[in-house]
Coordinates of N, CA and C in Angstrom, one line a residue:
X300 N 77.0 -61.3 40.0 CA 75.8 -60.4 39.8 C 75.5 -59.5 41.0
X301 N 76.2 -59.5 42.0 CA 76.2 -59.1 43.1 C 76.0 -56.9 42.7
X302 N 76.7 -56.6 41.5 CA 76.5 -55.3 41.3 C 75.3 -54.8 40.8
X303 N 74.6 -56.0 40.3 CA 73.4 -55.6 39.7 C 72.4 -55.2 41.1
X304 N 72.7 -56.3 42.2 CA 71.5 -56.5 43.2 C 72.0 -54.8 43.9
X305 N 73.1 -54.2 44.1 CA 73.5 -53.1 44.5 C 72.8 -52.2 43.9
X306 N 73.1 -52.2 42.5 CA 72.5 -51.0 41.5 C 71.1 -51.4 42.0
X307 N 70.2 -51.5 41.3 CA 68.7 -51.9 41.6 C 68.1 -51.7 42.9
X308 N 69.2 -52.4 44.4 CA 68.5 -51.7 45.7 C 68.9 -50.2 45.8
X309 N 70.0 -49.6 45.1 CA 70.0 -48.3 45.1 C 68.8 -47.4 44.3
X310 N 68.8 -47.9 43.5 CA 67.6 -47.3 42.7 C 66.3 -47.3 43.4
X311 N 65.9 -48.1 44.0 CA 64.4 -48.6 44.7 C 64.7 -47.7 45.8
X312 N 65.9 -47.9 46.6 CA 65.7 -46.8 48.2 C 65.8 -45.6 47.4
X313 N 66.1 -45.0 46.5 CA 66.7 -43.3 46.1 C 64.8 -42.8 45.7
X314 N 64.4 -43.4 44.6 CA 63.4 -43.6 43.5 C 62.4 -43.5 44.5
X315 N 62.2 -44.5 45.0 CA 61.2 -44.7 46.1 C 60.8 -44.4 47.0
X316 N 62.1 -43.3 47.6 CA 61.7 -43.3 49.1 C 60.7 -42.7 50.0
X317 N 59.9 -41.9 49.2 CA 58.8 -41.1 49.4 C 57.3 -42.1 49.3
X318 N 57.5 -43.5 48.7 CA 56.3 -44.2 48.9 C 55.7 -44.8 50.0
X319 N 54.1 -45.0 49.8 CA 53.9 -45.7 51.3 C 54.1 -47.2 51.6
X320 N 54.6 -47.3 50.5 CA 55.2 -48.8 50.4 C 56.6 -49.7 50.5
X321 N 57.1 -48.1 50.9 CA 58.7 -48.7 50.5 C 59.2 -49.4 51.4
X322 N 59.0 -49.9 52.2 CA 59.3 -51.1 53.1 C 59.0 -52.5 52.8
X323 N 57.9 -52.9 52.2 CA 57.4 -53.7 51.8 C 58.4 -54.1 50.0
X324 N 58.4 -52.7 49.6 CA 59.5 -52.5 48.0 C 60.7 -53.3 48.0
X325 N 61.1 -52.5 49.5 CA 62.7 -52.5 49.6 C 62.9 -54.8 50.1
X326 N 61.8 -54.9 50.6 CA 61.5 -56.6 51.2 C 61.9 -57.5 49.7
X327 N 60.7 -56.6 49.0 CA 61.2 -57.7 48.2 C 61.7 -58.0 47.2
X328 N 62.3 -56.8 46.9 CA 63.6 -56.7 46.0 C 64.9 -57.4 46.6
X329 N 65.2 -57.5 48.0 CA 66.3 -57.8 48.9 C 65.6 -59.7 48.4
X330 N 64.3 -59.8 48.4 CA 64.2 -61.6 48.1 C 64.5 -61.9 46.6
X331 N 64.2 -60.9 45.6 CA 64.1 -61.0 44.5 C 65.5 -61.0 43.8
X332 N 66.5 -60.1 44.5 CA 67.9 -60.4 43.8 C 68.6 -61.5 44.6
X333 N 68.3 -62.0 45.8 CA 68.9 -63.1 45.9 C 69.9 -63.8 45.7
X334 N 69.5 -63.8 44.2 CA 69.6 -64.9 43.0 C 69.4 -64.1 41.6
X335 N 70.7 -63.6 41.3 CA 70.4 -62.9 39.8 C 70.8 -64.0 38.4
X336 N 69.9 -64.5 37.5 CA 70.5 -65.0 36.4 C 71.4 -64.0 35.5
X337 N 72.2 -64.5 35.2 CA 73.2 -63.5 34.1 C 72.3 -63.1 33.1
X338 N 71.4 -64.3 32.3 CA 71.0 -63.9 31.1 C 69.7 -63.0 31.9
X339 N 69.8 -62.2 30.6 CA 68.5 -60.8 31.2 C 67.1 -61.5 30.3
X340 N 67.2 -62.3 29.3 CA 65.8 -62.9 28.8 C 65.7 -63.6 29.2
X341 N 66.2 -64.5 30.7 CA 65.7 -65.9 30.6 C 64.4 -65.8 31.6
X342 N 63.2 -66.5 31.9 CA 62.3 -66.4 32.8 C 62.4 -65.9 33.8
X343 N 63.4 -66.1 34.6 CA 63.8 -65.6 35.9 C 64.3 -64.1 36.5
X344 N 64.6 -63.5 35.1 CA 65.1 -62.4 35.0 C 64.0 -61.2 34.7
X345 N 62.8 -61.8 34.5 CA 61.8 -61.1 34.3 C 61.2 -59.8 35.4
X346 N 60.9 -60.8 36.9 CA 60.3 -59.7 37.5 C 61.4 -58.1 37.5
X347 N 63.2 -58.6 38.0 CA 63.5 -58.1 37.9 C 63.6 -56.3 36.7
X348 N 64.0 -57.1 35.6 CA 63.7 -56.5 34.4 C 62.7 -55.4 34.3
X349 N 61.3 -56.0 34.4 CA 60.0 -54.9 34.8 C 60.5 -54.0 35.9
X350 N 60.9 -54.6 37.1 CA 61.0 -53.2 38.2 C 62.0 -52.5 37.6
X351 N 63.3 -53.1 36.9 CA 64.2 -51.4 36.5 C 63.4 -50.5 35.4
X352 N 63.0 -51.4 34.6 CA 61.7 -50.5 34.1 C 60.8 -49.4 34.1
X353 N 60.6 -49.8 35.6 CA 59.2 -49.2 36.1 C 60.0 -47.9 37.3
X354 N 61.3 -48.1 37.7 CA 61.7 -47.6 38.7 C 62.5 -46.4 37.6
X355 N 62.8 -46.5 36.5 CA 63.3 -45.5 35.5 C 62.4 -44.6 34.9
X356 N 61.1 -45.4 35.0 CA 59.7 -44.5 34.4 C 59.7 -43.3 35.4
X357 N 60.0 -43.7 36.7 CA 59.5 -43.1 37.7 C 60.6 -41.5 37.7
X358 N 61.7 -42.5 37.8 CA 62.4 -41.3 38.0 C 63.0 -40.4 36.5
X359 N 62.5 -40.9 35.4 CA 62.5 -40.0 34.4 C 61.2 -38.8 34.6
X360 N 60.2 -39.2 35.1 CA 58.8 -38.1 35.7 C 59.5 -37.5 36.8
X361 N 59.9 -37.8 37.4 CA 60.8 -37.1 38.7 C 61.0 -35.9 38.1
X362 N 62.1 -36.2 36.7 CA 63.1 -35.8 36.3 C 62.4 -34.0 35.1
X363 N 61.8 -34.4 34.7 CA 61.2 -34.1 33.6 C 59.6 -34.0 33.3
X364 N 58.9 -34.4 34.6 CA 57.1 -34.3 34.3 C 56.7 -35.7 34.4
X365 N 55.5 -35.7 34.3 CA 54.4 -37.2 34.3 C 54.9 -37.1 32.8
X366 N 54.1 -38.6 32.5 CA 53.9 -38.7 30.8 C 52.7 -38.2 30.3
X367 N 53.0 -38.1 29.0 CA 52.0 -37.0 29.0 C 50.4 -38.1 28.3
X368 N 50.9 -39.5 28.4 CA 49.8 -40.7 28.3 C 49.8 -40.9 29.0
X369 N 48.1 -41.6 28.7 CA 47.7 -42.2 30.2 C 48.4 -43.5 30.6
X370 N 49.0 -43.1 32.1 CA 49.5 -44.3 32.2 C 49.3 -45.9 32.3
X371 N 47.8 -46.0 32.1 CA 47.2 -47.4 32.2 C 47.3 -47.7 30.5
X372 N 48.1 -46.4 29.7 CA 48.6 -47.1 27.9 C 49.8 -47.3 28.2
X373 N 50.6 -47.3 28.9 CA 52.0 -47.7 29.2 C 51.8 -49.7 29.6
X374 N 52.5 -50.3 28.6 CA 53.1 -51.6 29.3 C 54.4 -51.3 30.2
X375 N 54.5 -51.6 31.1 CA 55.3 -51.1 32.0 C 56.6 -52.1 31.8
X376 N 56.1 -53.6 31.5 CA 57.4 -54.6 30.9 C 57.5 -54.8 29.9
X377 N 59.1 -54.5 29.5 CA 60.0 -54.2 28.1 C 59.0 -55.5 26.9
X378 N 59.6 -55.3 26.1 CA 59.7 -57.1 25.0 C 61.2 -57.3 24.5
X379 N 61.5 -58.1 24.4 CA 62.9 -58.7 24.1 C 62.6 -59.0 22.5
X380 N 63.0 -57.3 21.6 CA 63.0 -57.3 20.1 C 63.5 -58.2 19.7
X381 N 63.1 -58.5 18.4 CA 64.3 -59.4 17.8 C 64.5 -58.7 16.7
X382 N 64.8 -57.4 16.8 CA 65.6 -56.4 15.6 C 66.7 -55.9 16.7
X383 N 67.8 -55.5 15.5 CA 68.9 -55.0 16.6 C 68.6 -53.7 17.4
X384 N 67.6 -52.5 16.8 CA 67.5 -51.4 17.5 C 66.3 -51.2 18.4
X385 N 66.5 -50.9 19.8 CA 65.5 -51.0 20.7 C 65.0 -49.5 20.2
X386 N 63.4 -49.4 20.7 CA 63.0 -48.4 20.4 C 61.7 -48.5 21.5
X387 N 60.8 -47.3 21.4 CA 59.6 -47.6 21.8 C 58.7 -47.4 21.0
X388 N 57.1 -48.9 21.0 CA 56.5 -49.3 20.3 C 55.2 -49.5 20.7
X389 N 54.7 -50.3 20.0 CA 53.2 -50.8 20.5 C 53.2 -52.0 20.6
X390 N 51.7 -52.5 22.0 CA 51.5 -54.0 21.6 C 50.4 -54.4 20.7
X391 N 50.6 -56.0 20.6 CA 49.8 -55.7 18.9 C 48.5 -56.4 19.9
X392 N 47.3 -55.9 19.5 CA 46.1 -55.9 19.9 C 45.7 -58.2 20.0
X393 N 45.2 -58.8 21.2 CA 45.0 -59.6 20.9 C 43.6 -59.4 21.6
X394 N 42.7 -61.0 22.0 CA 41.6 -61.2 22.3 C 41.6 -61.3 24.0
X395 N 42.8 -61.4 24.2 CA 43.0 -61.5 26.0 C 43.2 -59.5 26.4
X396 N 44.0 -59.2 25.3 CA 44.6 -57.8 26.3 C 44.1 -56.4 23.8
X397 N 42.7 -56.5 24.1 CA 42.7 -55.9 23.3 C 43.1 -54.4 22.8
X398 N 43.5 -53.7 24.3 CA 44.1 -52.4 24.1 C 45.2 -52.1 23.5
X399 N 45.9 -51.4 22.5 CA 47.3 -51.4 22.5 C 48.1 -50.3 23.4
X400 N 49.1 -50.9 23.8 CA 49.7 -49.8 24.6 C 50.9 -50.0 23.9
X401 N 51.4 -48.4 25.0 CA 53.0 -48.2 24.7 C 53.9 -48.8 25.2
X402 N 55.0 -49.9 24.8 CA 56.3 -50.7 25.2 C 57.6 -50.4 24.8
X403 N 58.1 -50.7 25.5 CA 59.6 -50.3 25.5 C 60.2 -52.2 25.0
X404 N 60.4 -51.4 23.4 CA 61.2 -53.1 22.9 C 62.7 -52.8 22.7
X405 N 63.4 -53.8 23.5 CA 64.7 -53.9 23.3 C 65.0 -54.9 22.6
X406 N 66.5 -53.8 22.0 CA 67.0 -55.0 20.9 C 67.9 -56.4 20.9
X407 N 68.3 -56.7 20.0 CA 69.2 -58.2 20.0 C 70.3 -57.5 20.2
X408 N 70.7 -56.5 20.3 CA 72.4 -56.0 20.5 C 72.5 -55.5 22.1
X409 N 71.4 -55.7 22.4 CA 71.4 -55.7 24.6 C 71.3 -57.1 24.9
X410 N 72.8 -57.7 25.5 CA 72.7 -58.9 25.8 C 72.9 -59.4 27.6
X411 N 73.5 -58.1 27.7 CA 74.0 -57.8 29.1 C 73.3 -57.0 30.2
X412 N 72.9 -57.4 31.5 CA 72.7 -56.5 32.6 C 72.9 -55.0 32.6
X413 N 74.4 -54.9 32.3 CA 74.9 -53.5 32.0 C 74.8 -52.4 30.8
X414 N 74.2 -53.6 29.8 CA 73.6 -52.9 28.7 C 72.0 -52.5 29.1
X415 N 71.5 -53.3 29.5 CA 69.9 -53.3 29.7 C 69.7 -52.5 31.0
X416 N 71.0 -51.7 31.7 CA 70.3 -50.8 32.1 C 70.6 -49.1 31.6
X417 N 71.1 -49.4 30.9 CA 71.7 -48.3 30.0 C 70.5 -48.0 28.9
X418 N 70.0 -49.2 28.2 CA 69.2 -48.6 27.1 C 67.5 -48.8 27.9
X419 N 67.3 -49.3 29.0 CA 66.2 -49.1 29.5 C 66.1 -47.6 29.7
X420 N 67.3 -47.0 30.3 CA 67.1 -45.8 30.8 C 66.7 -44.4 29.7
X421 N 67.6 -45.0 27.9 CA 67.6 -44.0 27.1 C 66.0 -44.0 26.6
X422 N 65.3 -45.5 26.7 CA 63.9 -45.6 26.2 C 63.2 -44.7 27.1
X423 N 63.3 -45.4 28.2 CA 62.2 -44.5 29.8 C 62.0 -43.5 28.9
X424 N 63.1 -42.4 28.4 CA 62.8 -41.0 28.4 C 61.6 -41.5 27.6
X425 N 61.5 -42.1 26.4 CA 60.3 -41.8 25.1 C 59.4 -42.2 25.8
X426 N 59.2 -42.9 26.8 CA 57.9 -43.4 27.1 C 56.8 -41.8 27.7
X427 N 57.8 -40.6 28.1 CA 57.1 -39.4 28.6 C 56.1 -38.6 27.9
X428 N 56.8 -39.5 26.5 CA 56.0 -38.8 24.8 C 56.0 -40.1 23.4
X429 N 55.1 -40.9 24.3 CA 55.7 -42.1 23.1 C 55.4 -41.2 21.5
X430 N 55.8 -41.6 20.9 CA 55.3 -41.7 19.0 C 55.7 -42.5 18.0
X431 N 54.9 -42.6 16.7 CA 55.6 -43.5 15.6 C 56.3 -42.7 15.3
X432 N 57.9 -42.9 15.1 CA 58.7 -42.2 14.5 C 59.2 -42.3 13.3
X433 N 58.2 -43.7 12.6 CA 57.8 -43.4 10.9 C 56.7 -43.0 10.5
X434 N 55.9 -42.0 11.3 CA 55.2 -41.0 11.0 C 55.3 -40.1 11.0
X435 N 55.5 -39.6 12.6 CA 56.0 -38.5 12.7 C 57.5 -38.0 13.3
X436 N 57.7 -36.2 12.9 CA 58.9 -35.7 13.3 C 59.0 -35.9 14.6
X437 N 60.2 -36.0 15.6 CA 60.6 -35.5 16.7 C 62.1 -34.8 16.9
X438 N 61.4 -33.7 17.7 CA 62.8 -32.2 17.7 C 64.1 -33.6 18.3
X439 N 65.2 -32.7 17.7 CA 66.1 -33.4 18.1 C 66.9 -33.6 19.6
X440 N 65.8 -32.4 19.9 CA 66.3 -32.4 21.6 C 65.5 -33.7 22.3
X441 N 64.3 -34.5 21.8 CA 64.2 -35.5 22.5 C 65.7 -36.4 22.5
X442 N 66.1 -36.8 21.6 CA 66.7 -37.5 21.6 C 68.2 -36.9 22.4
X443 N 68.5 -36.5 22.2 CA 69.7 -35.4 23.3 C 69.3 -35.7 24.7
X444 N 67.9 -35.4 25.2 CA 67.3 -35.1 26.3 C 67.6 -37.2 27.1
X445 N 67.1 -37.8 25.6 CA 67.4 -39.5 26.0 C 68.8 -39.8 26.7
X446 N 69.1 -39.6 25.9 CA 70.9 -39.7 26.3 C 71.7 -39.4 27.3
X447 N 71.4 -37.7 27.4 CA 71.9 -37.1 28.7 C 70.7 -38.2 30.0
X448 N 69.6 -38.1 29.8 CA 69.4 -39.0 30.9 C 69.5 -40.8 31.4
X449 N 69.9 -41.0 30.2 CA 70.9 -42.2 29.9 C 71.9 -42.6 30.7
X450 N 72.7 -41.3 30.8 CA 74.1 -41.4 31.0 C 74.2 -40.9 32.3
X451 N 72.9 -39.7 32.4 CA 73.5 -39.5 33.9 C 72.9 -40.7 35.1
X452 N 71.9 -41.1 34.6 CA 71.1 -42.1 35.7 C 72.4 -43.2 35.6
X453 N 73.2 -43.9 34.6 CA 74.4 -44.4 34.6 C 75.5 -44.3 35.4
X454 N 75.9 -42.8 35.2 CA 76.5 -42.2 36.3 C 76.6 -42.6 37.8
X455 N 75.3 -42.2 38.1 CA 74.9 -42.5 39.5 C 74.1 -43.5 40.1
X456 N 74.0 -44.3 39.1 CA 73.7 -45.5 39.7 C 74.4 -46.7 39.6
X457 N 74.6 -47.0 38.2 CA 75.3 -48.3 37.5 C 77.0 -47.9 38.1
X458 N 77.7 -46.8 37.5 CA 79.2 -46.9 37.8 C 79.9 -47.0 39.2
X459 N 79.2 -46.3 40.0 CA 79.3 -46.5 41.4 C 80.1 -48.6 41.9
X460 N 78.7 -48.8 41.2 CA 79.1 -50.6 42.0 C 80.0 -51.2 40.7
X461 N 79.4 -50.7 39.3 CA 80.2 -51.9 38.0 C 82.0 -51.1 38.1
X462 N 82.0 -49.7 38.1 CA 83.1 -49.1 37.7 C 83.5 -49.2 36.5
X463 N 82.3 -49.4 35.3 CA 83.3 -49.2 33.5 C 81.9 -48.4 33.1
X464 N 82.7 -48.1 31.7 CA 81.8 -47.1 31.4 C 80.4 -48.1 30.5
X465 N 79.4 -47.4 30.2 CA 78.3 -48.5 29.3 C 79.1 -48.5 27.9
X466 N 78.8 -49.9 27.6 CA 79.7 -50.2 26.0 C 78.5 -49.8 25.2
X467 N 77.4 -49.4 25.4 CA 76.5 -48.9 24.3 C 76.1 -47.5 24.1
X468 N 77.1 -46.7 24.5 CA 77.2 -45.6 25.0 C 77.3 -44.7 23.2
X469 N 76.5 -43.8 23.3 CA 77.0 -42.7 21.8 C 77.9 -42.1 21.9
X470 N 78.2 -41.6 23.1 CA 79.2 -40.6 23.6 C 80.7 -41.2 23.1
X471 N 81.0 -42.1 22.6 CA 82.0 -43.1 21.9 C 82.4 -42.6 20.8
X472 N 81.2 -41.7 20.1 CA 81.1 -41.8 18.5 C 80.8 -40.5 17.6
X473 N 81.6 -39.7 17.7 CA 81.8 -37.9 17.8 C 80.6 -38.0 16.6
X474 N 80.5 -38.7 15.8 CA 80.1 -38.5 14.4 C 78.5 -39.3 14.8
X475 N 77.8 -39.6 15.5 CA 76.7 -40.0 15.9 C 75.8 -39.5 15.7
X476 N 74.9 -39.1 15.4 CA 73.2 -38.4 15.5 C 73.1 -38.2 17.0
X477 N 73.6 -39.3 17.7 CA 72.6 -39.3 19.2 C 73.8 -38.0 19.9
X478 N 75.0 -38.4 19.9 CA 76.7 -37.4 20.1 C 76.1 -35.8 19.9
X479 N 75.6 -35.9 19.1 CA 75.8 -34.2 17.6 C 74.1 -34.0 18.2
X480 N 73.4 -34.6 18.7 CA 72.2 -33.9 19.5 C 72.2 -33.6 21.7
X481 N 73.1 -34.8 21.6 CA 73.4 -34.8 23.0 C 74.6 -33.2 23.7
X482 N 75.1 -33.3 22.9 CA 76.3 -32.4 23.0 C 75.7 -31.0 23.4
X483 N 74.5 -30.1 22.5 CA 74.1 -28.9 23.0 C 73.0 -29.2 24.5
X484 N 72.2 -30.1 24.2 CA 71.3 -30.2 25.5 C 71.9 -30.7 26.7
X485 N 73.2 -31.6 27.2 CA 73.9 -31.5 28.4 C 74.5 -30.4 28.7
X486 N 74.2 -29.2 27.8 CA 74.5 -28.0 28.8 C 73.2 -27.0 29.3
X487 N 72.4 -28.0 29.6 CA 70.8 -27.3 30.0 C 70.5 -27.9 31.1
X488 N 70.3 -27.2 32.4 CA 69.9 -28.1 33.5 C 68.8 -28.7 33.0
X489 N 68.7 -29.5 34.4 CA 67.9 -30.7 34.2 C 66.2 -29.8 34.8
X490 N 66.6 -29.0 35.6 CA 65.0 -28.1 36.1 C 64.6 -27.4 34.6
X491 N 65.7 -26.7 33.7 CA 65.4 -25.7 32.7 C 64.7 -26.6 31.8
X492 N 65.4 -27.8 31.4 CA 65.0 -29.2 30.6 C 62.9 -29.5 31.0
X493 N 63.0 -29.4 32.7 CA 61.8 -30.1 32.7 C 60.7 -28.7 31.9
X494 N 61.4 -27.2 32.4 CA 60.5 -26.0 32.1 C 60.5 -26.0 30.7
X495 N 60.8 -26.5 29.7 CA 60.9 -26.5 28.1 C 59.7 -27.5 28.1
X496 N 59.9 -28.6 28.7 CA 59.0 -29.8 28.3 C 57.9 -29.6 28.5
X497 N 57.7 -28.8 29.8 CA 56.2 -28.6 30.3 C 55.7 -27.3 29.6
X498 N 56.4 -26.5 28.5 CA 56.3 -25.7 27.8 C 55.7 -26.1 26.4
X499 N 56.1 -27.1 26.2 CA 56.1 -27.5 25.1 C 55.0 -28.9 24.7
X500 N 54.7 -29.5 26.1 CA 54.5 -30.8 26.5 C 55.2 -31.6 26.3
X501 N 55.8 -32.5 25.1 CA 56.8 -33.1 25.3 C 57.9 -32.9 24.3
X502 N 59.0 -33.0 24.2 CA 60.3 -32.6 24.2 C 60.1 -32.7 22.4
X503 N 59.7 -33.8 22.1 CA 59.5 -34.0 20.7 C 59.2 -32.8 20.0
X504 N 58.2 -32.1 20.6 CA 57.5 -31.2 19.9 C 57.9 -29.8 20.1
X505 N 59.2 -29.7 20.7 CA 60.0 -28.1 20.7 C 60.6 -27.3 19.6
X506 N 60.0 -26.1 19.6 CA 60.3 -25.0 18.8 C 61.2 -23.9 18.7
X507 N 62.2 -23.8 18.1 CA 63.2 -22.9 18.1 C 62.8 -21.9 19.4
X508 N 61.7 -21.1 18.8 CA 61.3 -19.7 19.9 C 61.5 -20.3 21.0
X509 N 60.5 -21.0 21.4 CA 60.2 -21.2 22.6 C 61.3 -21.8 23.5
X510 N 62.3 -22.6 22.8 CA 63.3 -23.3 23.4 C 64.5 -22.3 23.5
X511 N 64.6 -20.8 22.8 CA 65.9 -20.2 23.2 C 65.4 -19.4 24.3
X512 N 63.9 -18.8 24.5 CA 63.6 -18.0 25.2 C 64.0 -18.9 26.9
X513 N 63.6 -19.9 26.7 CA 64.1 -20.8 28.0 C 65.3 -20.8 28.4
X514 N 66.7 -21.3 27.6 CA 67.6 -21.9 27.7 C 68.7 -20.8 26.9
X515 N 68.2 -20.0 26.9 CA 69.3 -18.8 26.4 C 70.9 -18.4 27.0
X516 N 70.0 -18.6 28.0 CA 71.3 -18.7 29.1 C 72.6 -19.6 29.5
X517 N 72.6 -21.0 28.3 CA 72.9 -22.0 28.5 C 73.5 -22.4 27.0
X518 N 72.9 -22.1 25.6 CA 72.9 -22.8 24.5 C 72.8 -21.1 23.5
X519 N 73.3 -21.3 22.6 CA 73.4 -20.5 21.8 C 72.1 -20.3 20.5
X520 N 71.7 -19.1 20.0 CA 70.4 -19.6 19.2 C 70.5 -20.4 18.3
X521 N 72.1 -20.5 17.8 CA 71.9 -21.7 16.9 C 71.8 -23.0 17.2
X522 N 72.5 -23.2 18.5 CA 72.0 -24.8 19.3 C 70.6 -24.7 19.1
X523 N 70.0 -23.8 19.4 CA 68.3 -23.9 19.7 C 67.5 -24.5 18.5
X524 N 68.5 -23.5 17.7 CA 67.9 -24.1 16.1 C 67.8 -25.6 15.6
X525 N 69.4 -26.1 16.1 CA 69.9 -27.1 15.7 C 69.1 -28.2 16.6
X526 N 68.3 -27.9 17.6 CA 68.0 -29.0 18.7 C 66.3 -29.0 18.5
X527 N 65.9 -27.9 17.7 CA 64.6 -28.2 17.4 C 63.8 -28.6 15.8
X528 N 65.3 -28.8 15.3 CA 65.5 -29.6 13.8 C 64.9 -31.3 13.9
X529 N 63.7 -31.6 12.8 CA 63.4 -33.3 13.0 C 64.7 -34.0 13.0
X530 N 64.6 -35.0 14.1 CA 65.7 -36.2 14.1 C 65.9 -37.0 12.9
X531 N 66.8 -37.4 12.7 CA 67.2 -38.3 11.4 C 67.9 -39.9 11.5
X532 N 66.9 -40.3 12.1 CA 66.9 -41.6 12.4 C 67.2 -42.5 11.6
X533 N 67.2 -42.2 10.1 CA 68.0 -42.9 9.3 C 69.3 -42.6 9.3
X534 N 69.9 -41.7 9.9 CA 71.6 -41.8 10.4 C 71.9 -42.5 11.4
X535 N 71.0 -42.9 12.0 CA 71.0 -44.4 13.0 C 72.3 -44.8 12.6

C-alpha cells in the first residue's frame, strides 16, 4: 500500500499548498497512512477515503470554478453504494442530520484503492453541478469534462507511483457514451473548459452557441453540437 500513501501525500502537498494549514495537513496524513488497509470499505479506511474526496473537490474548483452549491450541501464523505454504478446523489433526510445534501455514492464494481481513486475523481467533477439525472438533461460535455478530469488527475498523480493504467477507464471502449463524449472535449484546454463553465454556470447546462463561440478554436461546430446534446445514460 505504500503507492497509495505516495499518491495521497502528493495530492495534499500539490492541492494544498497554498493553505494555512498545510503543515499541520501534511502531519497528519504522514500519521494517517502509516498503515493503509487494502480494503477501501473497511472502518479504517475511512478517514483516508474522505480526504481523497475532499482533496479532489478541491482541485476539481481549482480546475474549473467553485461549485456552484453551497458547500455546507455537499457531504464531503463518499457512501459505499450497493448498486454497481457510482453516481452522485442525495442523503436521505433523518432526525440527527435533517438536511439533505449532495454525496458522492460509489459503486459495488470499485473494490480497489486504484479504482476508488479513479472514480472519486470522475464524481468530484458532478459534485461542481450536482443533479437528478432522472429528471433532468445534462449537456454531454459534463460528462466528457468528468472523464478528461478523471484521467488527467490519474495521469499525474496515481501513475507516477502505481505505473498501470485505471482498469475502469472508458477510454478502453471506442463504442462508450463516456469514449464518444470524451473524445471532442480533451481537445479543449482546461482554462477554455473553466471559461465555458463560468459561461454557462455549470457544464451540464451548455449550449451549442455559446460553447462554439468559446472553443472554436479547438472543436469543430459539430463537436459543439454533439457535446451540447442531453447525455444518454441509458447507454450506460
Amino acid at each position: 500500500m505504500e503507492w497509495v500513501k505516495k499518491t495521497i501525500m502528493k495530492m495534499a502537498s500539490e492541492i494544498t499548498a497554498d493553505d494555512d494549514h498545510f503543515d499541520n495537513i501534511m502531519l497528519r496524513l504522514e500519521q494517517e497512512t502509516a498503515t493503509i488497509n487494502p480494503e477501501i470499505r473497511h472502518a479504517d479506511s475511512r478517514y483516508l477515503v474522505n480526504c481523497i474526496s475532499a482533496l479532489l473537490l478541491e482541485l476539481a474548483e481549482k480546475k474549473y470554478g467553485e461549485t456552484s452549491v453551497d458547500p455546507d450541501d455537499i457531504y464531503i464523505g463518499p457512501d459505499f453504494f450497493q448498486l454497481p454504478r457510482s453516481r452522485v446523489g442525495v442523503t436521505l433526510a433523518t432526525p440527527e442530520m435533517p438536511n439533505v445534501l449532495h454525496i458522492i455514492c460509489i459503486g459495488t464494481t470499485v473494490r480497489t484503492w486504484q479504482q476508488l481513486f479513479y472514480e472519486l475523481a470522475h464524481e468530484s467533477l458532478h459534485l461542481l453541478g450536482p443533479t437528478n439525472t432522472n429528471k433532468n438533461t445534462v449537456a454531454r460535455i459534463e460528462e466528457g469534462v468528468a472523464v478528461k478530469f478523471a484521467e488527467d488527475f490519474y495521469q499525474s498523480f496515481v501513475f507516477p507511483t502505481l505505473h498501470q493504467r485505471p482498469p475502469n477507464s472508458p477510454l478502453g471502449s471506442p463504442t462508450s457514451v463516456y469514449y464518444k463524449a470524451h473524445q471532442p472535449t480533451n481537445k479543449i484546454p482546461d482554462e477554455v473548459l473553466k471559461s465555458i463553465r463560468a459561461e454557462f454556470k455549470n457544464f451540464r447546462d451548455v449550449k451549442k452557441e455559446g460553447l462554439y463561440a468559446l472553443a472554436k478554436d479547438y472543436i469543430s461546430e459539430e463537436e459543439a453540437e454533439y457535446l451540447s446534446l442531453p447525455f444518454d445514460y441509458n447507454a450506460y
